[in-house]
CSV table of C-alpha atoms and ligand atoms in Angstrom, one decimal:
chain,number,residue,atom,x,y,z
A,166,MET,CA,0.0,0.0,0.0
A,167,ARG,CA,1.3,3.4,-0.9
A,168,PRO,CA,1.3,6.1,2.0
A,169,ALA,CA,-1.3,8.7,1.7
A,170,GLU,CA,1.5,11.3,2.1
A,171,ARG,CA,5.2,11.4,1.8
A,172,VAL,CA,7.4,14.3,3.1
A,173,ARG,CA,11.1,14.6,2.5
A,174,VAL,CA,13.4,16.1,5.1
A,175,ASP,CA,16.3,17.2,2.9
A,176,LEU,CA,19.5,17.1,5.0
A,177,GLY,CA,21.9,15.7,2.4
A,178,ALA,CA,23.4,12.4,3.6
A,179,ARG,CA,21.2,12.7,6.7
A,180,GLY,CA,18.0,13.2,4.7
A,181,TYR,CA,14.9,10.9,5.0
A,182,ASP,CA,11.4,10.4,4.3
A,183,ILE,CA,8.3,10.6,6.5
A,184,LEU,CA,5.5,8.4,5.3
A,185,ILE,CA,2.0,9.2,6.6
A,186,GLY,CA,-1.3,7.3,6.3
A,187,PRO,CA,-3.4,4.3,7.4
A,188,GLY,CA,-2.2,0.8,7.3
A,189,LEU,CA,1.4,1.5,7.0
A,190,MET,CA,2.5,-0.7,10.0
A,191,ARG,CA,1.1,-3.9,8.5
A,192,GLN,CA,3.6,-3.7,5.6
A,193,LEU,CA,6.5,-2.5,7.7
A,194,GLY,CA,8.3,-5.9,7.5
A,195,SER,CA,9.0,-5.7,3.7
A,196,ARG,CA,9.9,-1.9,3.9
A,197,VAL,CA,12.5,-2.5,6.5
A,198,LEU,CA,14.2,-5.0,4.3
A,199,ASP,CA,15.3,-2.0,2.2
A,200,LEU,CA,16.8,-0.1,5.1
A,201,THR,CA,19.1,-2.7,6.8
A,202,PRO,CA,20.9,-6.0,6.1
A,203,ALA,CA,20.2,-6.9,9.7
A,204,ARG,CA,17.6,-9.6,10.3
A,205,ARG,CA,17.3,-9.3,14.1
A,206,LEU,CA,15.5,-5.9,14.9
A,207,PRO,CA,15.0,-4.5,18.3
A,208,ILE,CA,11.6,-2.8,18.7
A,209,VAL,CA,11.6,-0.4,21.6
A,210,THR,CA,8.3,0.4,22.9
A,211,ASP,CA,6.3,1.0,26.2
A,212,SER,CA,3.8,-1.4,27.8
A,213,HIS,CA,0.7,0.7,26.8
A,214,VAL,CA,1.7,0.7,23.2
A,215,ALA,CA,2.9,-2.9,23.1
A,216,GLY,CA,-0.6,-4.0,24.3
A,217,HIS,CA,-2.2,-2.4,21.4
A,218,HIS,CA,0.2,-2.4,18.5
A,219,LEU,CA,3.1,-4.8,19.0
A,220,PRO,CA,1.4,-8.0,17.7
A,221,PRO,CA,0.6,-6.8,14.2
A,222,LEU,CA,4.1,-5.4,13.8
A,223,VAL,CA,5.7,-8.6,15.0
A,224,ALA,CA,3.6,-10.6,12.5
A,225,SER,CA,4.5,-8.3,9.8
A,226,PHE,CA,8.3,-8.8,10.6
A,227,GLU,CA,8.0,-12.5,10.8
A,228,ALA,CA,6.1,-12.7,7.5
A,229,ALA,CA,9.1,-10.8,5.9
A,230,GLY,CA,11.6,-13.4,7.4
A,231,LEU,CA,12.8,-11.1,10.1
A,232,GLU,CA,13.5,-11.6,13.8
A,233,PRO,CA,11.7,-9.0,15.9
A,234,ALA,CA,13.1,-8.4,19.4
A,235,PRO,CA,10.8,-6.3,21.5
A,236,ILE,CA,12.2,-4.3,24.4
A,237,ILE,CA,9.2,-3.2,26.5
A,238,LEU,CA,9.8,-0.3,28.9
A,239,PRO,CA,7.4,1.4,31.5
A,240,PRO,CA,5.2,4.1,30.1
A,241,GLY,CA,5.7,7.7,31.1
A,242,GLU,CA,8.1,10.5,31.2
A,243,GLY,CA,9.9,8.8,34.1
A,244,SER,CA,11.4,6.3,31.5
A,245,LYS,CA,13.5,9.2,30.1
A,246,ASP,CA,16.2,8.8,32.7
A,247,PHE,CA,19.7,7.4,33.0
A,248,ALA,CA,18.7,4.1,34.6
A,249,THR,CA,16.3,3.3,31.8
A,250,LEU,CA,18.8,4.5,29.2
A,251,GLN,CA,21.6,2.2,30.7
A,252,HIS,CA,19.1,-0.8,30.7
A,253,LEU,CA,18.1,-0.2,27.2
A,254,VAL,CA,21.7,0.2,25.9
A,255,SER,CA,22.5,-3.1,27.7
A,256,GLU,CA,19.7,-4.8,26.0
A,257,LEU,CA,20.7,-3.5,22.5
A,258,LEU,CA,24.3,-4.8,23.2
A,259,ALA,CA,23.0,-8.1,24.2
A,260,LEU,CA,21.1,-8.3,20.9
A,261,ASP,CA,24.4,-7.5,19.1
A,262,VAL,CA,22.9,-4.5,17.1
A,263,SER,CA,25.6,-3.6,14.7
A,264,ARG,CA,26.3,-0.1,13.1
A,265,LYS,CA,24.4,-1.5,10.1
A,266,GLY,CA,21.5,-2.5,12.2
A,267,LEU,CA,18.4,-0.6,12.9
A,268,VAL,CA,16.7,0.3,16.2
A,269,LEU,CA,12.9,0.7,16.0
A,270,ALA,CA,11.2,3.2,18.3
A,271,LEU,CA,7.5,2.4,18.6
A,272,GLY,CA,5.7,4.8,20.8
A,273,GLY,CA,5.2,8.4,21.8
A,274,GLY,CA,7.8,11.2,22.3
A,275,VAL,CA,9.2,9.5,25.4
A,276,ILE,CA,10.1,6.2,23.6
A,277,GLY,CA,11.3,8.2,20.5
A,278,ASP,CA,13.6,10.5,22.5
A,279,LEU,CA,14.9,7.7,24.6
A,280,ALA,CA,15.4,5.1,21.9
A,281,GLY,CA,16.8,7.8,19.5
A,282,PHE,CA,19.3,8.8,22.1
A,283,ALA,CA,20.2,5.1,22.9
A,284,ALA,CA,20.8,4.6,19.0
A,285,ALA,CA,23.0,7.8,18.9
A,286,ILE,CA,25.5,6.6,21.5
A,287,LEU,CA,25.4,2.9,20.9
A,288,LYS,CA,28.6,2.1,19.0
A,289,ARG,CA,28.9,5.8,18.3
A,290,GLY,CA,25.7,5.7,16.3
A,291,VAL,CA,23.3,3.2,15.0
A,292,PRO,CA,20.5,4.1,12.5
A,293,PHE,CA,17.0,4.2,14.0
A,294,LEU,CA,13.5,4.2,12.7
A,295,GLN,CA,10.7,6.4,14.3
A,296,LEU,CA,7.3,4.8,14.5
A,297,PRO,CA,5.4,7.5,16.3
A,298,THR,CA,2.2,6.5,17.9
A,299,THR,CA,0.9,9.7,19.5
A,300,LEU,CA,-0.2,12.7,17.5
A,301,LEU,CA,2.4,14.8,19.2
A,302,ALA,CA,5.1,12.4,18.2
A,303,MET,CA,3.8,12.2,14.6
A,304,VAL,CA,3.9,16.0,14.2
A,305,ASP,CA,6.8,17.1,16.3
A,306,SER,CA,9.1,14.7,18.3
A,307,SER,CA,9.7,12.0,15.7
A,308,VAL,CA,11.0,14.6,13.2
A,309,GLY,CA,14.1,16.8,13.4
A,310,GLY,CA,16.6,14.4,15.2
A,311,LYS,CA,16.4,15.9,18.8
A,312,THR,CA,17.0,13.0,21.1
A,313,ALA,CA,17.3,13.3,25.0
A,314,ILE,CA,16.7,12.2,28.6
A,315,ASN,CA,15.8,14.2,31.6
A,316,VAL,CA,18.1,14.7,34.6
A,317,PRO,CA,17.5,16.3,38.1
A,318,ALA,CA,18.7,19.6,36.6
A,319,GLY,CA,16.0,19.7,34.0
A,320,LYS,CA,14.2,18.1,31.0
A,321,ASN,CA,16.0,17.1,27.9
A,322,LEU,CA,19.4,18.4,29.2
A,323,VAL,CA,21.4,15.2,28.1
A,324,GLY,CA,21.0,14.1,24.6
A,325,ALA,CA,22.2,14.4,21.0
A,326,PHE,CA,21.1,15.4,17.6
A,327,HIS,CA,20.6,12.1,15.7
A,328,GLN,CA,18.3,12.0,12.7
A,329,PRO,CA,16.1,8.9,12.1
A,330,ALA,CA,16.5,6.8,8.9
A,331,MET,CA,12.8,7.2,8.2
A,332,VAL,CA,9.6,8.1,10.0
A,333,ILE,CA,6.5,6.1,9.4
A,334,ALA,CA,3.3,7.4,10.9
A,335,ASP,CA,0.5,5.0,10.7
A,336,THR,CA,-2.5,7.0,11.4
A,337,ASP,CA,-4.6,3.9,12.4
A,338,VAL,CA,-2.5,3.5,15.7
A,339,LEU,CA,-4.2,6.7,16.8
A,340,ALA,CA,-7.5,4.9,17.3
A,341,THR,CA,-6.4,3.7,20.6
A,342,LEU,CA,-4.8,7.0,21.8
A,343,PRO,CA,-6.8,8.6,24.7
A,344,ASP,CA,-8.8,11.7,23.7
A,345,ARG,CA,-6.9,13.9,26.0
A,346,GLU,CA,-3.5,12.8,24.4
A,347,MET,CA,-5.0,13.4,21.1
A,348,ARG,CA,-6.0,17.0,22.0
A,349,ALA,CA,-2.6,17.7,23.5
A,350,GLY,CA,-0.9,16.6,20.3
A,351,TYR,CA,-3.5,18.8,18.4
A,352,ALA,CA,-2.1,21.9,20.0
A,353,GLU,CA,1.2,21.3,18.3
A,354,VAL,CA,-0.6,21.0,14.9
A,355,VAL,CA,-2.2,24.4,15.6
A,356,LYS,CA,1.3,25.7,16.4
A,357,TYR,CA,2.4,25.2,12.7
A,358,GLY,CA,-0.5,27.3,11.5
A,359,LEU,CA,0.1,30.0,14.0
A,360,LEU,CA,3.8,30.4,13.5
A,361,GLY,CA,3.8,30.5,9.7
A,362,ASP,CA,0.8,29.4,7.8
A,363,ALA,CA,-2.4,31.3,8.2
A,364,ALA,CA,-4.1,29.3,5.4
A,365,PHE,CA,-3.4,26.1,7.4
A,366,PHE,CA,-4.8,27.7,10.6
A,367,ALA,CA,-8.0,28.6,8.6
A,368,TRP,CA,-8.2,25.0,7.3
A,369,LEU,CA,-7.9,23.8,10.8
A,370,GLU,CA,-10.9,26.0,11.9
A,371,ALA,CA,-12.9,24.1,9.4
A,372,HIS,CA,-11.4,20.7,9.8
A,373,GLY,CA,-9.9,20.5,13.3
A,374,ALA,CA,-12.9,18.4,14.5
A,375,GLY,CA,-12.3,15.9,11.8
A,376,VAL,CA,-8.6,15.6,12.8
A,377,LEU,CA,-9.6,15.0,16.4
A,378,ALA,CA,-12.3,12.5,15.3
A,379,ARG,CA,-9.4,10.6,13.5
A,380,SER,CA,-10.9,11.0,10.0
A,381,PRO,CA,-8.1,9.5,7.8
A,382,PRO,CA,-7.9,12.2,5.1
A,383,ASP,CA,-8.1,15.0,7.7
A,384,LEU,CA,-5.4,13.4,9.9
A,385,ALA,CA,-3.0,12.7,6.8
A,386,ARG,CA,-3.4,16.3,5.7
A,387,ALA,CA,-3.0,17.8,9.2
A,388,ILE,CA,0.2,15.7,9.9
A,389,ALA,CA,1.7,16.1,6.4
A,390,THR,CA,1.3,19.9,6.6
A,391,SER,CA,2.8,19.9,10.1
A,392,VAL,CA,5.7,17.9,9.3
A,393,ARG,CA,6.4,19.7,6.0
A,394,ALA,CA,6.6,22.9,7.9
A,395,LYS,CA,8.9,21.4,10.6
A,396,ALA,CA,11.1,19.8,7.8
A,397,ARG,CA,11.6,23.2,6.0
A,398,ILE,CA,12.7,24.7,9.4
A,399,VAL,CA,15.0,21.9,10.3
A,400,GLU,CA,16.5,22.0,6.8
A,401,GLN,CA,17.5,25.7,7.4
A,402,ASP,CA,18.6,25.4,11.1
A,403,GLU,CA,19.2,21.7,11.9
A,404,GLN,CA,20.9,22.3,15.3
A,405,GLU,CA,19.1,25.4,16.4
A,406,THR,CA,22.2,27.4,16.1
A,407,GLY,CA,20.2,30.4,14.6
A,408,ASP,CA,16.8,31.7,15.4
A,409,ILE,CA,14.8,29.7,12.8
A,410,ARG,CA,14.3,26.5,14.7
A,411,ALA,CA,13.5,28.4,17.8
A,412,LEU,CA,10.2,29.4,16.1
A,413,LEU,CA,8.9,25.9,16.8
A,414,ASN,CA,8.9,27.1,20.5
A,415,LEU,CA,5.9,29.3,20.0
A,416,GLY,CA,3.9,29.0,23.2
A,417,HIS,CA,6.7,27.1,25.0
A,418,THR,CA,8.3,29.7,27.1
A,419,PHE,CA,5.0,30.5,28.8
A,420,GLY,CA,4.0,26.8,28.6
A,421,HIS,CA,7.2,25.5,30.1
A,422,ALA,CA,6.8,27.9,33.1
A,423,LEU,CA,3.1,26.4,33.5
A,424,GLU,CA,4.5,22.8,33.3
A,425,ALA,CA,7.2,23.6,35.8
A,426,GLU,CA,4.7,25.3,38.2
A,427,THR,CA,2.5,22.1,38.0
A,428,GLY,CA,5.4,19.8,38.7
A,429,PHE,CA,5.4,18.3,35.0
A,430,SER,CA,2.6,16.2,36.2
A,431,ASP,CA,-0.6,14.7,34.7
A,432,ARG,CA,-2.3,17.9,35.9
A,433,LEU,CA,-1.0,19.4,32.7
A,434,LEU,CA,0.3,17.7,29.7
A,435,HIS,CA,2.9,19.3,27.6
A,436,GLY,CA,0.6,19.9,24.6
A,437,GLU,CA,-2.1,21.4,27.0
A,438,ALA,CA,0.6,23.8,28.3
A,439,VAL,CA,1.7,24.8,24.7
A,440,ALA,CA,-2.0,25.6,23.9
A,441,ILE,CA,-2.3,28.0,26.9
A,442,GLY,CA,1.3,29.2,26.1
A,443,MET,CA,0.3,30.0,22.5
A,444,ALA,CA,-2.9,31.8,23.6
A,445,GLN,CA,-0.7,33.8,26.0
A,446,ALA,CA,1.8,34.5,23.3
A,447,PHE,CA,-1.0,36.1,21.2
A,448,ARG,CA,-2.4,38.0,24.2
A,449,PHE,CA,1.0,39.4,25.1
A,450,SER,CA,1.7,40.3,21.6
A,451,ALA,CA,-1.6,42.2,21.4
A,452,ARG,CA,-0.7,43.9,24.7
A,453,LEU,CA,2.5,45.0,23.3
A,454,GLY,CA,0.7,46.4,20.3
A,455,LEU,CA,2.3,43.9,17.8
A,456,CYS,CA,-0.8,42.0,16.8
A,457,SER,CA,-4.6,42.7,16.8
A,458,THR,CA,-6.8,41.6,19.7
A,459,ASP,CA,-9.0,40.0,17.0
A,460,ASP,CA,-6.4,37.6,16.1
A,461,ALA,CA,-5.7,36.7,19.7
A,462,ARG,CA,-9.4,36.1,20.2
A,463,ARG,CA,-9.6,34.0,17.1
A,464,VAL,CA,-6.8,31.8,18.4
A,465,GLU,CA,-8.4,31.4,21.8
A,466,ALA,CA,-11.8,30.6,20.2
A,467,HIS,CA,-10.3,27.8,18.1
A,468,LEU,CA,-8.4,26.2,20.9
A,469,ALA,CA,-11.4,26.3,23.1
A,470,ALA,CA,-13.7,24.9,20.5
A,471,ARG,CA,-11.3,21.9,20.1
A,472,GLY,CA,-11.4,21.4,24.0
A,473,LEU,CA,-8.2,23.0,24.9
A,474,ALA,CA,-7.8,25.4,27.8
A,475,THR,CA,-6.4,28.9,26.9
A,476,ARG,CA,-5.8,30.2,30.5
A,477,LEU,CA,-4.4,28.7,33.7
A,478,PRO,CA,-4.1,31.4,36.5
A,479,LEU,CA,-0.9,30.7,38.5
A,480,PRO,CA,1.1,33.1,40.5
A,481,ALA,CA,3.0,35.6,38.3
A,482,GLU,CA,6.0,35.7,40.5
A,483,SER,CA,6.4,31.8,40.4
A,484,LEU,CA,6.0,31.7,36.6
A,485,LEU,CA,8.5,34.4,36.2
A,486,ARG,CA,11.0,32.5,38.4
A,487,HIS,CA,10.6,29.4,36.3
A,488,MET,CA,11.2,31.5,33.0
A,489,LEU,CA,14.4,32.8,34.4
A,490,HIS,CA,15.6,29.3,34.8
A,491,ASP,CA,14.4,28.2,31.3
A,492,LYS,CA,17.1,26.2,29.5
A,493,LYS,CA,16.5,28.3,26.4
A,494,ARG,CA,17.9,31.4,28.2
A,495,ASP,CA,21.4,32.1,27.1
A,496,GLU,CA,23.9,35.0,27.0
A,497,ARG,CA,21.5,37.0,24.8
A,498,GLY,CA,18.7,36.6,27.3
A,499,LEU,CA,15.4,34.6,27.2
A,500,PRO,CA,13.9,34.3,23.7
A,501,PHE,CA,10.1,34.8,23.4
A,502,ILE,CA,8.3,33.8,20.2
A,503,LEU,CA,5.9,36.6,19.7
A,504,VAL,CA,3.5,37.3,16.6
A,505,ARG,CA,2.5,40.0,14.3
A,506,GLY,CA,-0.6,38.0,13.5
A,507,ILE,CA,-1.9,34.6,12.8
A,508,GLY,CA,1.0,32.9,10.7
A,509,GLN,CA,3.5,35.6,11.5
A,510,ALA,CA,5.7,34.4,14.4
A,511,PHE,CA,9.2,36.0,15.1
A,512,VAL,CA,11.9,35.5,17.9
A,513,ALA,CA,12.3,38.6,20.3
A,514,ARG,CA,15.2,38.7,22.5
A,515,ASP,CA,14.7,42.3,23.9
A,516,VAL,CA,11.4,41.8,25.8
A,517,PRO,CA,11.8,43.8,29.1
A,518,LEU,CA,11.3,41.7,32.1
A,519,GLN,CA,9.0,44.3,33.5
A,520,ALA,CA,6.6,43.9,30.6
A,521,VAL,CA,6.5,40.2,31.1
A,522,ARG,CA,5.8,40.5,34.8
A,523,ALA,CA,3.0,43.1,34.2
A,524,PHE,CA,1.4,40.8,31.7
A,525,LEU,CA,1.6,37.8,34.0
A,526,GLU,CA,0.1,39.8,36.8
A,527,ALA,CA,-2.8,40.9,34.5
A,528,GLU,CA,-3.3,37.2,33.5
A,529,GLU,CA,-3.4,36.3,37.2
A,530,ARG,CA,-5.9,39.0,37.9
A,531,ALA,CA,-8.2,38.2,34.9
A,532,ALA,CA,-8.7,34.7,36.4
B,820,LIG,P1,4.3,9.7,25.7
B,820,LIG,O1,5.3,9.1,24.7
B,820,LIG,O2,4.5,9.6,27.2
B,820,LIG,O3,2.9,9.1,25.3
B,820,LIG,C1,1.7,9.5,26.0
B,820,LIG,C2,1.0,8.4,26.6
B,820,LIG,O4,0.2,7.7,25.6
B,820,LIG,C3,1.9,7.3,27.2
B,820,LIG,O5,1.1,6.8,28.4
B,820,LIG,C4,1.9,6.3,26.1
B,820,LIG,O6,2.2,4.9,26.7
B,820,LIG,C5,0.6,6.3,25.5
B,820,LIG,N1,0.4,5.9,24.2
B,820,LIG,C6,1.3,6.2,23.0
B,820,LIG,N2,0.8,5.8,21.9
B,820,LIG,C7,-0.4,5.3,22.1
B,820,LIG,C8,-1.5,4.7,21.3
B,820,LIG,N3,-1.4,4.7,20.1
B,820,LIG,N4,-2.5,4.2,22.0
B,820,LIG,C9,-2.6,4.2,23.3
B,820,LIG,N5,-1.8,4.8,24.2
B,820,LIG,C10,-0.6,5.3,23.5
B,820,LIG,O7,4.1,11.3,25.3
B,820,LIG,P2,4.1,12.1,24.0
B,820,LIG,O8,3.2,13.3,24.3
B,820,LIG,O9,4.0,11.4,22.7
B,820,LIG,O10,5.7,12.7,24.1
B,820,LIG,C11,6.1,13.6,25.2
B,820,LIG,C12,7.6,13.6,25.0
B,820,LIG,O11,8.0,14.0,23.9
B,820,LIG,C13,8.2,14.3,26.1
B,820,LIG,O12,9.3,13.6,26.8
B,820,LIG,C14,8.9,15.5,25.4
B,820,LIG,O13,10.0,16.0,25.9
B,820,LIG,C15,9.1,14.9,24.1
B,820,LIG,N6,9.2,15.7,22.8
B,820,LIG,C16,10.3,15.7,22.1
B,820,LIG,C17,10.4,16.6,21.0
B,820,LIG,C18,11.7,16.3,20.2
B,820,LIG,O14,11.8,17.2,19.2
B,820,LIG,N7,12.5,15.4,20.3
B,820,LIG,C19,9.4,17.4,20.7
B,820,LIG,C20,8.3,17.5,21.5
B,820,LIG,C21,8.3,16.6,22.6
B,821,LIG,N1,10.2,20.5,19.3
B,821,LIG,C1,11.2,21.6,19.0
B,821,LIG,C2,12.2,21.1,18.0
B,821,LIG,O1,12.1,20.0,17.5
B,821,LIG,O2,13.1,21.9,17.7
């Protein structure tokens, strides 16, 4: 079966295809034969995903004469740590994965980041395949080569850039994804419209309900448009040395402070924090006179219509403190992604702290 959509990430020798559409997992066995001479293939996954999606994948590999070797890890952000990384690397070494082998990451962003990092450091770099199973992983974390684990000093602080050999997003797997996770991933889809593609945002206003209802054509179009936008950004600024890749952080500076204040817990998923953060980026930009209040209201209305919160009143001083510890802060200050309107984001490094404080205090009062 041909994928509904194919997007190329053009990075020369590190370039790869992203295949998107229903039914792709069932034919993965034969596709993998083109990617590696290895026959024993480690499939790194978590126990939630394994319960739903491992058996058909294993069957497809066995039908192609391959020897699948599942490595099932506990689900959740807690697995992105040194102990689990060490366990995973030991398992991969025990399977004798060679530098011509292939590590498969079957799961959400947690599995993709962890297995990708393990592949990056194993034998100084083994190819890996991203098989994203959450909407967030399909539109964001599986593409672009950022891999990492968390340490007590902060999230994603130990990692490497390691581009996958291919990304295969089988939209059928989203059938089992809880609705809340689906909505959180949808926030990252909206991000691509808001940061650089007003027409895509307008399309989402009309078709977002279809995306969340997992309509195959709507999903394929939303995912393909999102990853095409991410691919164009990653091609220009692969390792975020300039300000181009930083645009992907729209809503993240505010959102990260909210996640930190809520203890990176189930109280607020990453995508939910990004949705509130994007609404805040628009309200803040409107307050600074950079964009119209109509645009800010339109963004809030769309997020709310799709079941995402746009406000979370938390103490301004605490949020500010988290922002000052944000890992994106460097010698040039803390970058804010602001907007001149829908589809017109830019990086601002000269935002006065006093203006941020006044805005956060107004947000707290408005609650
Ligand atoms: P996740 O991987 O924890 O998945 C969310 C939950 O859904 C988990 O419980 C998981 O077991 C379950 N799940 C996954 N797929 C499922 C399916 N098809 N059916 C049923 N349940 C399923 O979370 P996530 O939101 O996918 O990823 C978050 C992680 O991604 C964070 O660690 C974040 O740092 C990282 N991230 C990385 C990048 C990057 O560029 N590398 C970008 C954004 C986020
Ligand atoms: N998720 C942000 C990035 O990939 O750069």
